[in-house]
Structure formats: structure tokens, C-alpha cells
PDB file of C-alpha atoms in Angstrom:
ATOM      1  CA  MET A   1       4.112  22.585   2.287  1.00 43.00           C
ATOM      2  CA  ASP A   2       5.771  25.980   2.890  1.00 47.00           C
ATOM      3  CA  LEU A   3       5.029  26.049   6.619  1.00 45.00           C
ATOM      4  CA  LEU A   4       6.237  22.497   6.996  1.00 50.00           C
ATOM      5  CA  LYS A   5       9.454  23.210   5.092  1.00 47.00           C
ATOM      6  CA  ASN A   6      10.152  26.228   7.283  1.00 51.00           C
ATOM      7  CA  LYS A   7       9.563  24.090  10.344  1.00 48.00           C
ATOM      8  CA  ALA A   8      11.845  21.418   8.951  1.00 47.00           C
ATOM      9  CA  LYS A   9      14.710  23.893   8.784  1.00 42.00           C
ATOM     10  CA  LYS A  10      14.212  24.735  12.454  1.00 40.00           C
ATOM     11  CA  LEU A  11      13.968  21.120  13.571  1.00 40.00           C
ATOM     12  CA  LYS A  12      17.556  20.215  12.806  1.00 41.00           C
ATOM     13  CA  LYS A  13      18.733  19.969  16.420  1.00 43.00           C
ATOM     14  CA  PHE A  14      17.016  19.784  19.807  1.00 44.00           C
ATOM     15  CA  GLN A  15      17.883  18.536  23.296  1.00 43.00           C
ATOM     16  CA  LEU A  16      16.134  15.404  24.497  1.00 46.00           C
ATOM     17  CA  LYS A  17      14.525  15.923  27.894  1.00 47.00           C
ATOM     18  CA  LYS A  18      15.594  12.606  29.364  1.00 46.00           C
ATOM     19  CA  ARG A  19      19.120  12.168  28.085  1.00 51.00           C
ATOM     20  CA  GLY A  20      20.459  15.622  27.388  1.00 56.00           C
ATOM     21  CA  VAL A  21      21.955  14.553  24.050  1.00 56.00           C
ATOM     22  CA  ILE A  22      21.503  16.160  20.665  1.00 67.00           C
ATOM     23  CA  MET A  23      18.673  14.760  18.523  1.00 76.00           C
ATOM     24  CA  LYS A  24      18.625  15.472  14.809  1.00 85.00           C
ATOM     25  CA  ILE A  25      15.374  15.339  12.868  1.00 88.00           C
ATOM     26  CA  LEU A  26      15.649  15.248   9.080  1.00 91.00           C
ATOM     27  CA  ILE A  27      12.488  15.876   7.078  1.00 93.00           C
ATOM     28  CA  GLY A  28      12.341  15.156   3.365  1.00 94.00           C
ATOM     29  CA  LYS A  29      11.859  18.270   1.245  1.00 94.00           C
ATOM     30  CA  THR A  30       9.627  16.285  -1.104  1.00 95.00           C
ATOM     31  CA  ALA A  31       7.455  14.810   1.677  1.00 95.00           C
ATOM     32  CA  GLY A  32       3.704  15.087   1.094  1.00 94.00           C
ATOM     33  CA  PHE A  33       1.391  15.941  -1.784  1.00 95.00           C
ATOM     34  CA  CYS A  34       2.779  15.752  -5.304  1.00 95.00           C
ATOM     35  CA  TYR A  35       1.405  18.002  -8.044  1.00 95.00           C
ATOM     36  CA  GLY A  36      -1.107  15.431  -9.324  1.00 95.00           C
ATOM     37  CA  VAL A  37      -2.556  14.710  -5.877  1.00 96.00           C
ATOM     38  CA  LYS A  38      -2.729  18.378  -4.924  1.00 96.00           C
ATOM     39  CA  ARG A  39      -4.488  19.154  -8.199  1.00 97.00           C
ATOM     40  CA  ALA A  40      -7.057  16.389  -7.637  1.00 97.00           C
ATOM     41  CA  VAL A  41      -7.803  17.244  -3.998  1.00 97.00           C
ATOM     42  CA  GLU A  42      -8.080  20.986  -4.626  1.00 97.00           C
ATOM     43  CA  GLY A  43     -10.230  20.261  -7.681  1.00 97.00           C
ATOM     44  CA  ALA A  44     -12.568  18.099  -5.603  1.00 97.00           C
ATOM     45  CA  GLU A  45     -12.904  20.814  -2.986  1.00 96.00           C
ATOM     46  CA  ASN A  46     -13.752  23.350  -5.701  1.00 96.00           C
ATOM     47  CA  GLU A  47     -16.418  21.034  -7.122  1.00 95.00           C
ATOM     48  CA  ILE A  48     -18.037  20.802  -3.679  1.00 94.00           C
ATOM     49  CA  LYS A  49     -18.202  24.593  -3.465  1.00 94.00           C
ATOM     50  CA  ASN A  50     -19.349  25.293  -7.011  1.00 91.00           C
ATOM     51  CA  SER A  51     -21.474  22.340  -8.131  1.00 88.00           C
ATOM     52  CA  LYS A  52     -25.248  22.774  -8.110  1.00 86.00           C
ATOM     53  CA  THR A  53     -25.748  19.006  -8.028  1.00 87.00           C
ATOM     54  CA  PRO A  54     -24.462  16.297  -5.644  1.00 92.00           C
ATOM     55  CA  VAL A  55     -20.781  15.483  -6.235  1.00 96.00           C
ATOM     56  CA  TYR A  56     -19.565  11.906  -6.669  1.00 97.00           C
ATOM     57  CA  CYS A  57     -16.077  10.488  -7.010  1.00 97.00           C
ATOM     58  CA  LEU A  58     -15.363   7.259  -8.847  1.00 96.00           C
ATOM     59  CA  GLY A  59     -13.099   5.347  -6.462  1.00 94.00           C
ATOM     60  CA  GLU A  60     -10.858   6.878  -3.790  1.00 94.00           C
ATOM     61  CA  ILE A  61      -9.582  10.206  -5.107  1.00 94.00           C
ATOM     62  CA  VAL A  62      -6.114   9.322  -3.752  1.00 93.00           C
ATOM     63  CA  HIS A  63      -4.825   6.468  -1.595  1.00 92.00           C
ATOM     64  CA  ASN A  64      -5.097   8.145   1.767  1.00 94.00           C
ATOM     65  CA  LYS A  65      -7.839   7.426   4.298  1.00 93.00           C
ATOM     66  CA  GLN A  66      -7.589  10.824   5.987  1.00 94.00           C
ATOM     67  CA  VAL A  67      -7.999  12.716   2.696  1.00 96.00           C
ATOM     68  CA  VAL A  68     -10.961  10.557   1.656  1.00 96.00           C
ATOM     69  CA  GLU A  69     -12.717  10.950   5.028  1.00 96.00           C
ATOM     70  CA  ASP A  70     -12.211  14.709   4.950  1.00 95.00           C
ATOM     71  CA  LEU A  71     -13.810  14.969   1.503  1.00 97.00           C
ATOM     72  CA  LYS A  72     -16.666  12.696   2.583  1.00 96.00           C
ATOM     73  CA  ASN A  73     -17.355  15.030   5.486  1.00 96.00           C
ATOM     74  CA  LYS A  74     -17.363  17.959   3.080  1.00 95.00           C
ATOM     75  CA  GLY A  75     -20.025  16.326   0.927  1.00 95.00           C
ATOM     76  CA  ILE A  76     -18.488  14.017  -1.697  1.00 96.00           C
ATOM     77  CA  THR A  77     -20.027  10.578  -2.212  1.00 96.00           C
ATOM     78  CA  PHE A  78     -17.482   7.920  -3.197  1.00 97.00           C
ATOM     79  CA  VAL A  79     -18.715   5.121  -5.474  1.00 96.00           C
ATOM     80  CA  GLU A  80     -16.947   2.186  -7.112  1.00 94.00           C
ATOM     81  CA  ASP A  81     -19.242   1.851 -10.139  1.00 94.00           C
ATOM     82  CA  ILE A  82     -20.123   4.563 -12.662  1.00 94.00           C
ATOM     83  CA  ASN A  83     -23.698   3.211 -12.617  1.00 93.00           C
ATOM     84  CA  SER A  84     -23.972   4.372  -8.992  1.00 94.00           C
ATOM     85  CA  ALA A  85     -22.974   7.930  -9.868  1.00 93.00           C
ATOM     86  CA  LYS A  86     -25.316  10.788 -10.694  1.00 86.00           C
ATOM     87  CA  GLY A  87     -24.733  14.338 -11.769  1.00 84.00           C
ATOM     88  CA  THR A  88     -21.220  15.700 -11.273  1.00 93.00           C
ATOM     89  CA  THR A  89     -18.645  12.877 -11.008  1.00 96.00           C
ATOM     90  CA  ILE A  90     -14.938  13.265 -10.333  1.00 97.00           C
ATOM     91  CA  ILE A  91     -12.330  11.073 -11.981  1.00 97.00           C
ATOM     92  CA  ARG A  92      -9.583  10.480  -9.437  1.00 95.00           C
ATOM     93  CA  ALA A  93      -5.866  11.128  -9.790  1.00 95.00           C
ATOM     94  CA  HIS A  94      -5.189   7.491 -10.771  1.00 96.00           C
ATOM     95  CA  GLY A  95      -7.433   7.729 -13.814  1.00 97.00           C
ATOM     96  CA  VAL A  96     -10.017   5.226 -15.095  1.00 96.00           C
ATOM     97  CA  PRO A  97     -10.423   2.792 -18.012  1.00 97.00           C
ATOM     98  CA  LYS A  98     -11.386   4.558 -21.225  1.00 95.00           C
ATOM     99  CA  GLU A  99     -14.808   2.874 -21.382  1.00 96.00           C
ATOM    100  CA  ILE A 100     -15.838   4.899 -18.318  1.00 96.00           C
ATOM    101  CA  TYR A 101     -15.938   8.036 -20.464  1.00 96.00           C
ATOM    102  CA  GLU A 102     -18.323   6.328 -22.889  1.00 94.00           C
ATOM    103  CA  LYS A 103     -20.589   5.051 -20.102  1.00 94.00           C
ATOM    104  CA  ALA A 104     -20.701   8.483 -18.478  1.00 95.00           C
ATOM    105  CA  GLN A 105     -21.770  10.040 -21.773  1.00 93.00           C
ATOM    106  CA  GLN A 106     -24.498   7.428 -22.200  1.00 93.00           C
ATOM    107  CA  LYS A 107     -25.800   8.133 -18.682  1.00 92.00           C
ATOM    108  CA  ASN A 108     -25.545  11.909 -19.173  1.00 92.00           C
ATOM    109  CA  ILE A 109     -23.091  12.192 -16.271  1.00 93.00           C
ATOM    110  CA  GLU A 110     -20.918  15.287 -16.145  1.00 93.00           C
ATOM    111  CA  LEU A 111     -17.322  14.172 -15.585  1.00 95.00           C
ATOM    112  CA  LYS A 112     -14.715  16.325 -13.887  1.00 96.00           C
ATOM    113  CA  ASP A 113     -11.426  14.762 -14.912  1.00 97.00           C
ATOM    114  CA  TYR A 114      -8.624  15.136 -12.355  1.00 97.00           C
ATOM    115  CA  THR A 115      -6.497  12.294 -13.667  1.00 97.00           C
ATOM    116  CA  CYS A 116      -2.842  13.103 -13.032  1.00 96.00           C
ATOM    117  CA  PRO A 117      -1.302  14.583 -16.218  1.00 96.00           C
ATOM    118  CA  ASN A 118       1.541  12.038 -15.953  1.00 97.00           C
ATOM    119  CA  VAL A 119      -1.001   9.192 -16.053  1.00 98.00           C
ATOM    120  CA  LEU A 120      -2.780  10.738 -19.042  1.00 98.00           C
ATOM    121  CA  LYS A 121       0.588  10.894 -20.802  1.00 98.00           C
ATOM    122  CA  ILE A 122       1.038   7.132 -20.282  1.00 98.00           C
ATOM    123  CA  HIS A 123      -2.455   6.491 -21.685  1.00 98.00           C
ATOM    124  CA  LYS A 124      -1.505   8.369 -24.867  1.00 98.00           C
ATOM    125  CA  ILE A 125       1.784   6.483 -25.200  1.00 98.00           C
ATOM    126  CA  ALA A 126       0.089   3.113 -24.695  1.00 98.00           C
ATOM    127  CA  GLU A 127      -2.677   3.872 -27.176  1.00 98.00           C
ATOM    128  CA  GLU A 128      -0.220   5.173 -29.786  1.00 98.00           C
ATOM    129  CA  TYR A 129       2.073   2.146 -29.672  1.00 98.00           C
ATOM    130  CA  ALA A 130      -0.769  -0.358 -29.427  1.00 98.00           C
ATOM    131  CA  GLY A 131      -2.083   1.214 -32.625  1.00 98.00           C
ATOM    132  CA  LYS A 132       1.329   0.637 -34.232  1.00 98.00           C
ATOM    133  CA  GLY A 133       1.178  -3.073 -33.427  1.00 98.00           C
ATOM    134  CA  PHE A 134       3.505  -3.148 -30.421  1.00 98.00           C
ATOM    135  CA  PHE A 135       3.288  -5.691 -27.635  1.00 98.00           C
ATOM    136  CA  ILE A 136       3.341  -3.778 -24.331  1.00 98.00           C
ATOM    137  CA  PHE A 137       5.039  -4.683 -21.054  1.00 98.00           C
ATOM    138  CA  LEU A 138       3.572  -2.561 -18.259  1.00 98.00           C
ATOM    139  CA  CYS A 139       5.649  -2.547 -15.062  1.00 98.00           C
ATOM    140  CA  GLY A 140       3.522  -2.266 -11.939  1.00 96.00           C
ATOM    141  CA  SER A 141       0.750  -3.925  -9.962  1.00 94.00           C
ATOM    142  CA  LYS A 142      -2.087  -5.703 -11.793  1.00 93.00           C
ATOM    143  CA  GLU A 143      -4.579  -4.557  -9.158  1.00 93.00           C
ATOM    144  CA  HIS A 144      -3.518  -0.916  -8.923  1.00 95.00           C
ATOM    145  CA  PRO A 145      -6.268   1.404 -10.240  1.00 95.00           C
ATOM    146  CA  GLU A 146      -3.775   3.393 -12.307  1.00 97.00           C
ATOM    147  CA  ASN A 147      -2.742   0.281 -14.216  1.00 97.00           C
ATOM    148  CA  ILE A 148      -6.321  -0.945 -14.604  1.00 97.00           C
ATOM    149  CA  GLY A 149      -6.912   2.297 -16.465  1.00 97.00           C
ATOM    150  CA  THR A 150      -3.690   2.103 -18.487  1.00 98.00           C
ATOM    151  CA  ILE A 151      -4.343  -1.499 -19.554  1.00 98.00           C
ATOM    152  CA  SER A 152      -7.518  -0.357 -21.321  1.00 97.00           C
ATOM    153  CA  TYR A 153      -5.342   1.716 -23.672  1.00 98.00           C
ATOM    154  CA  CYS A 154      -2.863  -1.097 -24.405  1.00 98.00           C
ATOM    155  CA  GLY A 155      -5.036  -3.249 -26.629  1.00 96.00           C
ATOM    156  CA  LYS A 156      -5.028  -7.044 -26.406  1.00 96.00           C
ATOM    157  CA  ASN A 157      -1.264  -7.549 -26.409  1.00 98.00           C
ATOM    158  CA  VAL A 158      -0.205  -6.465 -22.942  1.00 98.00           C
ATOM    159  CA  TYR A 159       1.535  -8.135 -20.013  1.00 98.00           C
ATOM    160  CA  VAL A 160       1.824  -6.593 -16.543  1.00 98.00           C
ATOM    161  CA  ILE A 161       5.250  -7.198 -14.975  1.00 98.00           C
ATOM    162  CA  GLU A 162       4.885  -6.877 -11.213  1.00 96.00           C
ATOM    163  CA  LYS A 163       8.389  -8.056 -10.271  1.00 94.00           C
ATOM    164  CA  GLU A 164      11.692  -8.919 -11.890  1.00 95.00           C
ATOM    165  CA  ASP A 165      10.942 -12.668 -11.887  1.00 96.00           C
ATOM    166  CA  ASP A 166       7.986 -12.096 -14.231  1.00 97.00           C
ATOM    167  CA  VAL A 167      10.266 -11.173 -17.125  1.00 97.00           C
ATOM    168  CA  GLU A 168      10.800 -14.760 -18.350  1.00 97.00           C
ATOM    169  CA  GLU A 169       7.066 -15.467 -18.569  1.00 97.00           C
ATOM    170  CA  ALA A 170       6.444 -12.108 -20.236  1.00 98.00           C
ATOM    171  CA  LEU A 171       9.071 -12.848 -22.905  1.00 98.00           C
ATOM    172  CA  GLU A 172       7.611 -16.295 -23.522  1.00 97.00           C
ATOM    173  CA  ILE A 173       4.167 -14.792 -24.118  1.00 97.00           C
ATOM    174  CA  LEU A 174       5.727 -12.187 -26.419  1.00 98.00           C
ATOM    175  CA  LYS A 175       7.450 -14.961 -28.371  1.00 96.00           C
ATOM    176  CA  ASN A 176       4.204 -16.911 -28.796  1.00 97.00           C
ATOM    177  CA  SER A 177       2.416 -13.790 -30.036  1.00 97.00           C
ATOM    178  CA  ASN A 178       4.743 -13.577 -33.084  1.00 96.00           C
ATOM    179  CA  ILE A 179       4.920  -9.808 -32.581  1.00 97.00           C
ATOM    180  CA  ASN A 180       8.366  -8.333 -33.229  1.00 97.00           C
ATOM    181  CA  LYS A 181       7.859  -4.902 -31.640  1.00 98.00           C
ATOM    182  CA  LEU A 182       7.942  -4.316 -27.881  1.00 98.00           C
ATOM    183  CA  LEU A 183       7.168  -1.253 -25.754  1.00 98.00           C
ATOM    184  CA  ILE A 184       8.051  -1.146 -22.045  1.00 98.00           C
ATOM    185  CA  ILE A 185       6.333   1.439 -19.841  1.00 98.00           C
ATOM    186  CA  SER A 186       5.707   1.753 -16.126  1.00 98.00           C
ATOM    187  CA  GLN A 187       3.220   2.716 -13.447  1.00 97.00           C
ATOM    188  CA  THR A 188       4.053   6.273 -12.364  1.00 96.00           C
ATOM    189  CA  THR A 189       4.819   5.173  -8.788  1.00 93.00           C
ATOM    190  CA  TYR A 190       6.813   2.035  -9.588  1.00 94.00           C
ATOM    191  CA  SER A 191      10.229   1.414  -8.036  1.00 92.00           C
ATOM    192  CA  LEU A 192      12.968   2.937 -10.189  1.00 93.00           C
ATOM    193  CA  GLU A 193      15.392   0.237  -9.022  1.00 93.00           C
ATOM    194  CA  LYS A 194      13.009  -2.543 -10.099  1.00 95.00           C
ATOM    195  CA  PHE A 195      12.304  -0.846 -13.416  1.00 97.00           C
ATOM    196  CA  ASN A 196      16.023  -0.656 -14.187  1.00 96.00           C
ATOM    197  CA  GLU A 197      16.469  -4.326 -13.273  1.00 97.00           C
ATOM    198  CA  ILE A 198      13.571  -5.344 -15.523  1.00 97.00           C
ATOM    199  CA  GLU A 199      15.117  -3.343 -18.359  1.00 97.00           C
ATOM    200  CA  LYS A 200      18.417  -5.212 -17.932  1.00 97.00           C
ATOM    201  CA  ARG A 201      16.748  -8.622 -17.852  1.00 97.00           C
ATOM    202  CA  VAL A 202      14.629  -7.944 -20.918  1.00 97.00           C
ATOM    203  CA  LYS A 203      17.580  -6.630 -22.925  1.00 97.00           C
ATOM    204  CA  SER A 204      19.729  -9.611 -21.972  1.00 96.00           C
ATOM    205  CA  LYS A 205      17.151 -12.145 -23.179  1.00 96.00           C
ATOM    206  CA  LEU A 206      15.257 -10.354 -25.938  1.00 96.00           C
ATOM    207  CA  PRO A 207      15.744 -11.846 -29.433  1.00 94.00           C
ATOM    208  CA  LYS A 208      17.685  -9.528 -31.747  1.00 92.00           C
ATOM    209  CA  ASN A 209      14.890  -9.449 -34.325  1.00 94.00           C
ATOM    210  CA  ILE A 210      12.521  -7.654 -31.900  1.00 97.00           C
ATOM    211  CA  GLU A 211      12.396  -3.865 -31.919  1.00 97.00           C
ATOM    212  CA  LEU A 212      12.471  -2.480 -28.383  1.00 98.00           C
ATOM    213  CA  ILE A 213      11.125   0.906 -27.313  1.00 98.00           C
ATOM    214  CA  LEU A 214      11.615   1.658 -23.622  1.00 97.00           C
ATOM    215  CA  LYS A 215       9.979   4.643 -21.923  1.00 97.00           C
ATOM    216  CA  ASN A 216      10.601   5.305 -18.247  1.00 97.00           C
ATOM    217  CA  THR A 217       7.180   6.683 -17.277  1.00 97.00           C
ATOM    218  CA  ILE A 218       7.877   6.781 -13.536  1.00 96.00           C
ATOM    219  CA  CYS A 219       7.028  10.369 -12.640  1.00 95.00           C
ATOM    220  CA  LYS A 220       9.779  12.733 -11.510  1.00 93.00           C
ATOM    221  CA  ALA A 221       8.105  13.327  -8.145  1.00 92.00           C
ATOM    222  CA  THR A 222       8.230   9.588  -7.422  1.00 93.00           C
ATOM    223  CA  GLU A 223      11.869   9.373  -8.442  1.00 94.00           C
ATOM    224  CA  LEU A 224      12.824  12.366  -6.287  1.00 95.00           C
ATOM    225  CA  ARG A 225      11.011  10.940  -3.240  1.00 95.00           C
ATOM    226  CA  GLN A 226      12.674   7.572  -3.648  1.00 95.00           C
ATOM    227  CA  ASN A 227      16.121   9.126  -3.999  1.00 96.00           C
ATOM    228  CA  GLU A 228      15.611  11.410  -1.008  1.00 97.00           C
ATOM    229  CA  THR A 229      14.278   8.555   1.116  1.00 97.00           C
ATOM    230  CA  GLU A 230      17.361   6.508   0.324  1.00 97.00           C
ATOM    231  CA  LYS A 231      19.638   9.415   1.215  1.00 97.00           C
ATOM    232  CA  ILE A 232      17.936  10.257   4.527  1.00 97.00           C
ATOM    233  CA  SER A 233      17.546   6.621   5.629  1.00 97.00           C
ATOM    234  CA  LYS A 234      21.324   6.189   5.344  1.00 97.00           C
ATOM    235  CA  MET A 235      21.881   9.156   7.668  1.00 95.00           C
ATOM    236  CA  VAL A 236      19.541   8.256  10.567  1.00 95.00           C
ATOM    237  CA  ASP A 237      19.011   5.471  13.100  1.00 93.00           C
ATOM    238  CA  HIS A 238      15.205   5.677  13.051  1.00 95.00           C
ATOM    239  CA  MET A 239      13.110   6.309   9.922  1.00 96.00           C
ATOM    240  CA  ILE A 240       9.429   7.258   9.881  1.00 96.00           C
ATOM    241  CA  ILE A 241       7.474   6.864   6.631  1.00 97.00           C
ATOM    242  CA  ILE A 242       4.031   8.491   6.652  1.00 97.00           C
ATOM    243  CA  GLY A 243       1.265   7.428   4.286  1.00 95.00           C
ATOM    244  CA  GLY A 244      -1.783   5.296   3.550  1.00 90.00           C
ATOM    245  CA  VAL A 245      -1.589   1.527   3.919  1.00 86.00           C
ATOM    246  CA  ASN A 246      -2.939   1.166   0.366  1.00 87.00           C
ATOM    247  CA  SER A 247      -0.587   3.750  -1.127  1.00 91.00           C
ATOM    248  CA  SER A 248       1.784   2.187  -3.655  1.00 90.00           C
ATOM    249  CA  ASN A 249       4.323   5.019  -3.564  1.00 93.00           C
ATOM    250  CA  THR A 250       4.362   5.026   0.259  1.00 95.00           C
ATOM    251  CA  LYS A 251       5.040   1.283   0.347  1.00 94.00           C
ATOM    252  CA  LYS A 252       7.989   1.742  -1.988  1.00 95.00           C
ATOM    253  CA  LEU A 253       9.440   4.486   0.222  1.00 96.00           C
ATOM    254  CA  TYR A 254       9.188   2.110   3.170  1.00 96.00           C
ATOM    255  CA  GLU A 255      10.875  -0.697   1.200  1.00 95.00           C
ATOM    256  CA  ILE A 256      13.756   1.639   0.315  1.00 96.00           C
ATOM    257  CA  ALA A 257      14.116   2.996   3.850  1.00 97.00           C
ATOM    258  CA  LYS A 258      14.182  -0.357   5.625  1.00 96.00           C
ATOM    259  CA  VAL A 259      17.102  -1.501   3.468  1.00 96.00           C
ATOM    260  CA  ASN A 260      19.239   1.297   4.883  1.00 95.00           C
ATOM    261  CA  CYS A 261      17.813   1.817   8.372  1.00 95.00           C
ATOM    262  CA  LYS A 262      17.244  -1.006  10.879  1.00 93.00           C
ATOM    263  CA  LYS A 263      14.543   0.888  12.775  1.00 95.00           C
ATOM    264  CA  CYS A 264      12.023   1.821  10.129  1.00 96.00           C
ATOM    265  CA  ILE A 265       8.261   2.192  10.546  1.00 95.00           C
ATOM    266  CA  CYS A 266       5.387   3.099   8.250  1.00 96.00           C
ATOM    267  CA  VAL A 267       2.415   4.861   9.844  1.00 95.00           C
ATOM    268  CA  GLU A 268      -0.744   6.619   8.697  1.00 94.00           C
ATOM    269  CA  THR A 269      -1.253   8.779  11.765  1.00 92.00           C
ATOM    270  CA  ALA A 270       0.527  10.016  14.890  1.00 91.00           C
ATOM    271  CA  VAL A 271      -1.506   7.574  17.008  1.00 91.00           C
ATOM    272  CA  GLN A 272       0.541   4.706  15.581  1.00 92.00           C
ATOM    273  CA  LEU A 273       3.862   6.300  16.537  1.00 90.00           C
ATOM    274  CA  ASP A 274       5.804   4.598  19.358  1.00 87.00           C
ATOM    275  CA  ILE A 275       7.463   7.464  21.217  1.00 85.00           C
ATOM    276  CA  ALA A 276       9.357   5.089  23.529  1.00 85.00           C
ATOM    277  CA  GLU A 277      11.239   3.790  20.494  1.00 85.00           C
ATOM    278  CA  ILE A 278      11.852   7.286  19.108  1.00 88.00           C
ATOM    279  CA  GLU A 279      13.416   8.316  22.424  1.00 85.00           C
ATOM    280  CA  LYS A 280      16.164   5.755  21.926  1.00 86.00           C
ATOM    281  CA  SER A 281      17.334   7.423  18.725  1.00 88.00           C
ATOM    282  CA  ASN A 282      19.760  10.265  18.073  1.00 87.00           C
ATOM    283  CA  LYS A 283      18.868  10.842  14.422  1.00 91.00           C
ATOM    284  CA  VAL A 284      15.306  10.540  13.133  1.00 92.00           C
ATOM    285  CA  GLY A 285      14.297  10.776   9.486  1.00 94.00           C
ATOM    286  CA  ILE A 286      10.788  11.608   8.252  1.00 95.00           C
ATOM    287  CA  MET A 287       9.428  11.081   4.758  1.00 97.00           C
ATOM    288  CA  ALA A 288       5.842  11.014   3.499  1.00 97.00           C
ATOM    289  CA  GLY A 289       4.172   9.571   0.428  1.00 95.00           C
ATOM    290  CA  ALA A 290       2.742  11.650  -2.399  1.00 95.00           C
ATOM    291  CA  SER A 291      -0.824  11.250  -1.085  1.00 94.00           C
ATOM    292  CA  THR A 292      -0.037  12.233   2.507  1.00 95.00           C
ATOM    293  CA  PRO A 293      -1.571  15.554   3.605  1.00 95.00           C
ATOM    294  CA  GLU A 294       0.476  18.173   5.433  1.00 94.00           C
ATOM    295  CA  GLU A 295      -1.747  17.807   8.493  1.00 94.00           C
ATOM    296  CA  SER A 296      -0.677  14.164   8.970  1.00 94.00           C
ATOM    297  CA  ILE A 297       3.007  15.107   8.757  1.00 94.00           C
ATOM    298  CA  GLN A 298       2.472  18.023  11.142  1.00 93.00           C
ATOM    299  CA  LYS A 299       0.835  15.806  13.778  1.00 93.00           C
ATOM    300  CA  ILE A 300       3.767  13.374  13.619  1.00 92.00           C
ATOM    301  CA  LEU A 301       6.160  16.272  14.177  1.00 88.00           C
ATOM    302  CA  GLU A 302       4.126  17.561  17.109  1.00 87.00           C
ATOM    303  CA  LYS A 303       4.203  14.156  18.766  1.00 87.00           C
ATOM    304  CA  VAL A 304       7.957  13.858  18.295  1.00 84.00           C
ATOM    305  CA  GLU A 305       8.382  17.372  19.692  1.00 77.00           C
ATOM    306  CA  LYS A 306       6.878  16.272  22.991  1.00 75.00           C
ATOM    307  CA  ILE A 307      10.050  14.370  23.835  1.00 68.00           C
ATOM    308  CA  ILE A 308      12.269  17.284  22.882  1.00 59.00           C
ATOM    309  CA  GLU A 309      13.352  20.066  25.149  1.00 46.00           C
ATOM    310  CA  ILE A 310      13.310  23.276  23.130  1.00 38.00           C
TER     311      ILE A 310
END
């Protein structure tokens, strides 16, 4: 992201061709690949170069269509079932259920594990506290691949809280379980605001005889992006969020931005950008999700530049 950051510093002020007024473009410093995504994508590219057998990846390596297509073109075969994999098989940044490791061993499949270290940390926490007899509340989406993996480490006593309104049902299930120890953890890309609200609701209604352990497992990169998105969206009159339509962290950036900025759009590529709308703005903010490659951000900037007189 060094080239992009240098460009961002230069793109503070330009003259619009049509109106002759100053346009400010603010680009988030944290926009684009996080450490876990970068590690997974670079790891996949290395496997393509060095593996003597065909390379497979179990599920999308990250939630970004452009990244997946690029790796397909370079030779990776993406499969949804471990039974469809052969030879060298990559475990994506989101991680997988623990039984996948056992199946791979049975099938003599060589796994290359690029699960994000922050996700692996959550797996260890979940497994440790499940072993101690804790009921686990996992904040996040039931269908997100990261949580599907994490759930496998939580044992039988787990409830996935997707939104604040799920707290009452979760507490009722906890009550009926007769378990008096509760652990609350979170998907790495969950909304910090929602997590804090869930914490408040649980604490306000949790019986005093239940031991509560709360671990904010939202990764720092997610928190920084969310905070920066909030800050920038309050400073501009048009906000552009760049990222995959199936990217959880990108969706949350968009949700944050649209609260503070009336004109807010979420796009995957520059093709989707409406320049006519951008032209009406004096201050434009740009932020990208953790799975968004630099190339996608660069193309958005180039398209915006076309309406600017340098």
C-alpha cells in the first residue's frame, strides 16, 4: 500500500474541470489488505510457484471476486468440499472446521494453512473455555465461514448472536442449559458498536450466579478501519466504500459510513462508480475493506482523477 499512501497524500486538493472549485479527496490510511489477507494471498501465490502438484483452495481464499479470479487465472482450483481436493490444498484466511484437518489426513492431502492468526487465536480460546464447561456466545453471522470454523471448537453449548435483539433468546437458552459459566467472543470482523451493545444487554440481564468472561476478539485492523471510516465519513459529502459484495468487514464499513454521510456507495470496481454524482461533491472520502486489493483502489482513484484538473 506504500504507493497508494503516497498518492493519497498528493490527492488532498485538486481543481474540478467543470466548476473551478476545490475538491478534497480523503483516502483511509488503513484501506485495503489487512495482515491476515495479505499473508493468505501471498502464501497462495508462493504455493503456485513452488508446488509440484496441482494447488487447490478450500473455499474462497478471501471475500473478494477480483482476488479469487486472479488466483484462478494463475492456476489455483477452488473447491467447496475437501473430498474434491487433491494434493496441495490451501486453507483460506477465514479458517475451517477442525474436522477438515482430520479428513485431509485421512485422504493424504497436504494442507497449507493460511488461516488468519487472529482467527486461530479465537479457535484456541473457544476450545479452552468449552473444555472448562463454559457456555459460549459467539457474536457474528451464522453463515460466515469464519464462524462455521469457530463453532466447531465451541462444543455443544454455543449460541451465535447475530444482532442485539438475539440476546434475550440466547440468555433463555443459557438458563435452560443449567450452565453457570458464560464466555462471550466475536467474529474478527464484527461491528465494535454492536459488540459493545450486546455486552451491555447481557450484563444487564445476566443472573448474578453466572460467571461471565468477555473477550473482545474483533481484530485491531477491523477496529481501526471502522474508526477511520467513521471519522472520514463525517468530514465528506460523498463516501466511497470499496470491497466485495460478500465481504463482512466491507459491509460494516458501509453501514458505518452511511450513518454519517448521506451520499454513500459501496462498489467492487471502478465500473460501478457514478462519476456524474461524484462531480457534485466537494469532499470525497474513500475507504476499502480488508480484502480489497490495491489495484481496485487504484482504479477508483484513476476514474475520479478524470474529473479533476491537475
